[in-house]
Short mmCIF file of C-alpha atoms and ligand atoms in Angstrom, two decimals:
data_model
loop_
_atom_site.label_atom_id
_atom_site.label_comp_id
_atom_site.label_asym_id
_atom_site.label_seq_id
_atom_site.Cartn_x
_atom_site.Cartn_y
_atom_site.Cartn_z
CA VAL A 1 -34.18 -3.62 13.30
CA ASP A 2 -30.78 -5.39 13.48
CA ALA A 3 -30.78 -5.32 9.67
CA VAL A 4 -31.22 -1.54 9.80
CA LYS A 5 -28.39 -1.21 12.32
CA ALA A 6 -26.13 -3.27 10.05
CA LYS A 7 -26.63 -0.71 7.24
CA ILE A 8 -25.98 2.44 9.28
CA ARG A 9 -22.52 3.71 8.41
CA ASP A 10 -20.30 5.58 10.89
CA ILE A 11 -18.45 8.52 9.35
CA ILE A 12 -15.72 9.68 11.73
CA ASP A 13 -15.09 13.44 12.23
CA PHE A 14 -18.05 14.61 10.10
CA PRO A 15 -19.09 17.41 9.92
CA LYS A 16 -16.56 18.37 12.64
CA PRO A 17 -13.67 16.64 14.46
CA GLY A 18 -14.97 14.49 17.33
CA ILE A 19 -18.40 13.79 15.79
CA VAL A 20 -19.27 10.26 14.66
CA PHE A 21 -21.90 10.90 11.99
CA LYS A 22 -24.55 8.20 11.58
CA ASP A 23 -24.94 7.97 7.79
CA LEU A 24 -28.37 6.62 6.86
CA THR A 25 -28.00 6.85 3.08
CA PRO A 26 -27.37 3.06 2.74
CA VAL A 27 -30.65 2.54 4.63
CA LEU A 28 -32.52 4.99 2.37
CA ALA A 29 -31.35 2.94 -0.62
CA ASP A 30 -33.03 -0.22 0.74
CA PRO A 31 -36.82 -0.22 0.20
CA GLY A 32 -37.43 -3.21 2.48
CA LEU A 33 -35.66 -1.54 5.39
CA MET A 34 -37.47 1.74 4.74
CA LYS A 35 -40.80 -0.07 4.83
CA LEU A 36 -39.82 -1.75 8.09
CA ILE A 37 -38.70 1.54 9.68
CA THR A 38 -41.91 3.26 8.58
CA GLN A 39 -44.07 0.50 10.09
CA GLU A 40 -42.09 0.46 13.34
CA LEU A 41 -42.20 4.25 13.76
CA ALA A 42 -45.94 4.36 12.97
CA ALA A 43 -46.99 1.27 14.97
CA PRO A 44 -47.54 2.89 18.41
CA HIS A 45 -49.74 5.57 16.79
CA VAL A 46 -52.03 3.51 14.54
CA ASP A 47 -55.69 4.05 15.52
CA THR A 48 -54.83 6.98 17.80
CA ASP A 49 -55.93 10.58 17.31
CA ILE A 50 -52.73 11.83 15.64
CA SER A 51 -53.79 14.65 13.31
CA ALA A 52 -50.46 15.26 11.54
CA VAL A 53 -46.78 14.31 11.45
CA ALA A 54 -44.15 17.06 11.67
CA GLY A 55 -40.57 16.48 10.48
CA MET A 56 -37.38 18.54 10.51
CA GLU A 57 -35.34 19.45 7.45
CA ALA A 58 -33.84 17.43 5.92
CA ARG A 59 -33.85 13.79 7.01
CA GLY A 60 -36.98 14.28 9.10
CA PHE A 61 -38.78 15.05 5.83
CA ILE A 62 -38.00 11.58 4.49
CA PHE A 63 -39.03 9.52 7.52
CA GLY A 64 -41.79 11.92 8.56
CA SER A 65 -43.51 11.83 5.16
CA LEU A 66 -43.47 8.04 5.11
CA VAL A 67 -44.89 7.82 8.64
CA ALA A 68 -47.56 10.40 7.77
CA GLN A 69 -48.64 8.24 4.82
CA ALA A 70 -48.68 5.13 7.01
CA LEU A 71 -50.94 6.92 9.52
CA ASP A 72 -53.05 8.47 6.74
CA VAL A 73 -52.44 12.03 7.99
CA GLY A 74 -50.70 15.07 6.54
CA PHE A 75 -47.08 16.20 6.89
CA ILE A 76 -45.81 19.49 8.35
CA PRO A 77 -42.30 20.62 7.33
CA LEU A 78 -40.12 22.32 9.96
CA ARG A 79 -37.54 24.19 7.91
CA LYS A 80 -34.21 25.97 8.09
CA PRO A 81 -34.53 29.78 8.18
CA GLY A 82 -35.71 31.71 5.15
CA LYS A 83 -37.16 28.73 3.27
CA LEU A 84 -40.86 28.94 4.15
CA PRO A 85 -42.74 31.56 2.12
CA ALA A 86 -45.62 32.49 4.45
CA GLU A 87 -45.64 33.78 8.05
CA THR A 88 -43.61 31.59 10.41
CA HIS A 89 -42.90 30.88 14.04
CA SER A 90 -39.13 30.62 14.63
CA VAL A 91 -37.00 28.97 17.36
CA SER A 92 -33.19 29.05 17.72
CA TYR A 93 -31.32 26.37 19.66
CA ASP A 94 -27.92 24.69 20.23
CA LEU A 95 -26.87 21.61 18.23
CA GLU A 96 -24.32 18.88 18.96
CA TYR A 97 -22.25 20.67 16.32
CA GLY A 98 -23.26 24.34 16.27
CA GLN A 99 -26.30 26.63 16.44
CA ALA A 100 -29.44 26.42 14.38
CA THR A 101 -32.90 27.86 13.77
CA LEU A 102 -36.09 26.11 12.69
CA GLU A 103 -39.24 27.69 11.30
CA MET A 104 -42.82 26.50 10.82
CA HIS A 105 -45.74 28.10 9.03
CA LYS A 106 -48.01 29.71 11.63
CA ASP A 107 -51.27 28.59 10.02
CA ILE A 108 -50.34 24.94 9.39
CA VAL A 109 -51.24 23.83 12.93
CA SER A 110 -54.74 24.25 14.36
CA PRO A 111 -55.32 24.56 18.12
CA ASN A 112 -55.65 21.10 19.70
CA ASP A 113 -53.99 19.31 16.75
CA ASN A 114 -52.24 16.22 18.10
CA ILE A 115 -48.88 16.03 16.36
CA LEU A 116 -46.31 13.27 16.05
CA LEU A 117 -42.77 14.60 15.61
CA VAL A 118 -40.40 12.45 13.50
CA ASP A 119 -36.66 12.78 12.83
CA ASP A 120 -33.86 10.42 11.86
CA LEU A 121 -31.78 10.87 15.00
CA ILE A 122 -31.85 12.38 18.48
CA ALA A 123 -28.48 13.53 19.80
CA THR A 124 -28.62 16.33 22.41
CA GLY A 125 -32.37 16.71 21.84
CA GLY A 126 -32.05 20.42 21.04
CA THR A 127 -33.57 20.08 17.57
CA ALA A 128 -36.50 18.04 18.86
CA LEU A 129 -37.16 20.41 21.79
CA ALA A 130 -37.16 23.42 19.44
CA SER A 131 -39.56 21.53 17.17
CA CYS A 132 -41.91 20.81 20.09
CA GLN A 133 -41.78 24.50 20.99
CA LEU A 134 -42.71 25.48 17.43
CA ILE A 135 -45.71 23.15 17.44
CA GLU A 136 -46.82 24.46 20.84
CA ALA A 137 -46.32 28.09 19.79
CA ALA A 138 -48.93 27.43 17.10
CA GLY A 139 -51.32 25.91 19.67
CA GLY A 140 -50.69 22.27 18.78
CA HIS A 141 -50.08 19.38 21.17
CA VAL A 142 -47.04 17.10 20.79
CA ALA A 143 -48.37 13.54 21.07
CA ALA A 144 -44.92 11.91 20.87
CA CYS A 145 -41.46 12.17 19.33
CA ALA A 146 -40.22 9.24 17.20
CA PHE A 147 -36.65 8.70 15.98
CA VAL A 148 -34.87 6.00 14.03
CA ILE A 149 -31.68 6.44 16.10
CA GLU A 150 -31.06 7.64 19.65
CA LEU A 151 -27.54 8.55 20.79
CA GLY A 152 -28.27 7.56 24.39
CA PHE A 153 -24.96 8.85 25.77
CA LEU A 154 -25.99 12.44 24.91
CA ASP A 155 -29.06 12.30 27.20
CA GLY A 156 -31.43 13.90 24.69
CA ARG A 157 -34.32 12.25 26.51
CA GLU A 158 -33.61 14.41 29.55
CA ILE A 159 -34.43 17.71 27.87
CA LEU A 160 -37.48 16.00 26.34
CA ALA A 161 -38.64 14.73 29.74
CA ASN A 162 -42.08 16.29 29.22
CA TYR A 163 -42.64 14.28 26.03
CA ASP A 164 -43.22 10.68 25.03
CA VAL A 165 -40.00 9.67 23.21
CA HIS A 166 -39.59 6.55 21.03
CA ALA A 167 -36.46 5.36 19.20
CA LEU A 168 -35.93 2.19 17.16
CA ILE A 169 -32.15 1.90 17.62
CA GLU A 170 -30.04 3.09 20.56
CA TYR A 171 -26.28 3.66 20.67
P1 AMP B 201 -29.67 17.26 18.39
O1 AMP B 201 -30.41 18.53 18.26
O2 AMP B 201 -28.35 17.40 19.06
O3 AMP B 201 -30.52 16.17 19.01
O4 AMP B 201 -29.30 16.78 16.92
C1 AMP B 201 -30.23 16.15 16.14
C2 AMP B 201 -30.18 16.60 14.71
O5 AMP B 201 -28.86 16.68 14.20
C3 AMP B 201 -30.90 15.58 13.86
O6 AMP B 201 -31.67 16.27 12.88
C4 AMP B 201 -29.79 14.75 13.25
O7 AMP B 201 -30.07 14.45 11.91
C5 AMP B 201 -28.53 15.59 13.37
N1 AMP B 201 -27.42 14.87 14.03
C6 AMP B 201 -26.87 15.20 15.22
N2 AMP B 201 -25.86 14.39 15.54
C7 AMP B 201 -25.76 13.50 14.52
C8 AMP B 201 -24.92 12.37 14.27
N3 AMP B 201 -23.96 11.99 15.14
N4 AMP B 201 -25.11 11.68 13.14
C9 AMP B 201 -26.08 12.04 12.26
N5 AMP B 201 -26.90 13.09 12.44
C10 AMP B 201 -26.75 13.82 13.55
#
């Protein structure tokens, strides 16, 4: 995990002044590190009753798909508004840098599905909480939330107090 941390690049004042953006593209370019991250994110959930992995557009798609493959379950995309073609549930929320909406197909989750949520990074936790609400609106259960990076100083874990939260790297 230290090797992953060494490849995360800080971009100052992106996308807005005052934000230190954690750029994971150097990590994405390293297949060994990606394999390691996938194994570490999946490890607590191997041989459990996870029925699917859900991930948020866009970086959650990358890590979420890999974790879904590692756990031998399917992947559920949570998308920005207007992208999903069939009927959706929709949740709007506040971001560290703005406002956002996420949507999920209504029929992709079955009642009692046990879903692992995956994203690259938890900051304020708003994105993850909205994602949990989407899954629950469709009748699913959120088994846990797994992140590569946690910005601990933003207390995202507090608004996710009702959920089991895992992160590989904390700042
Ligand atoms: P939040 O809802 O505040 O927890 O923000 C999490 C979402 O925004 C994740 O999908 C991240 O990819 C993105 N994000 C927020 N802050 C940062 C940051 N400092 N560096 C990189 N991505 C970020």
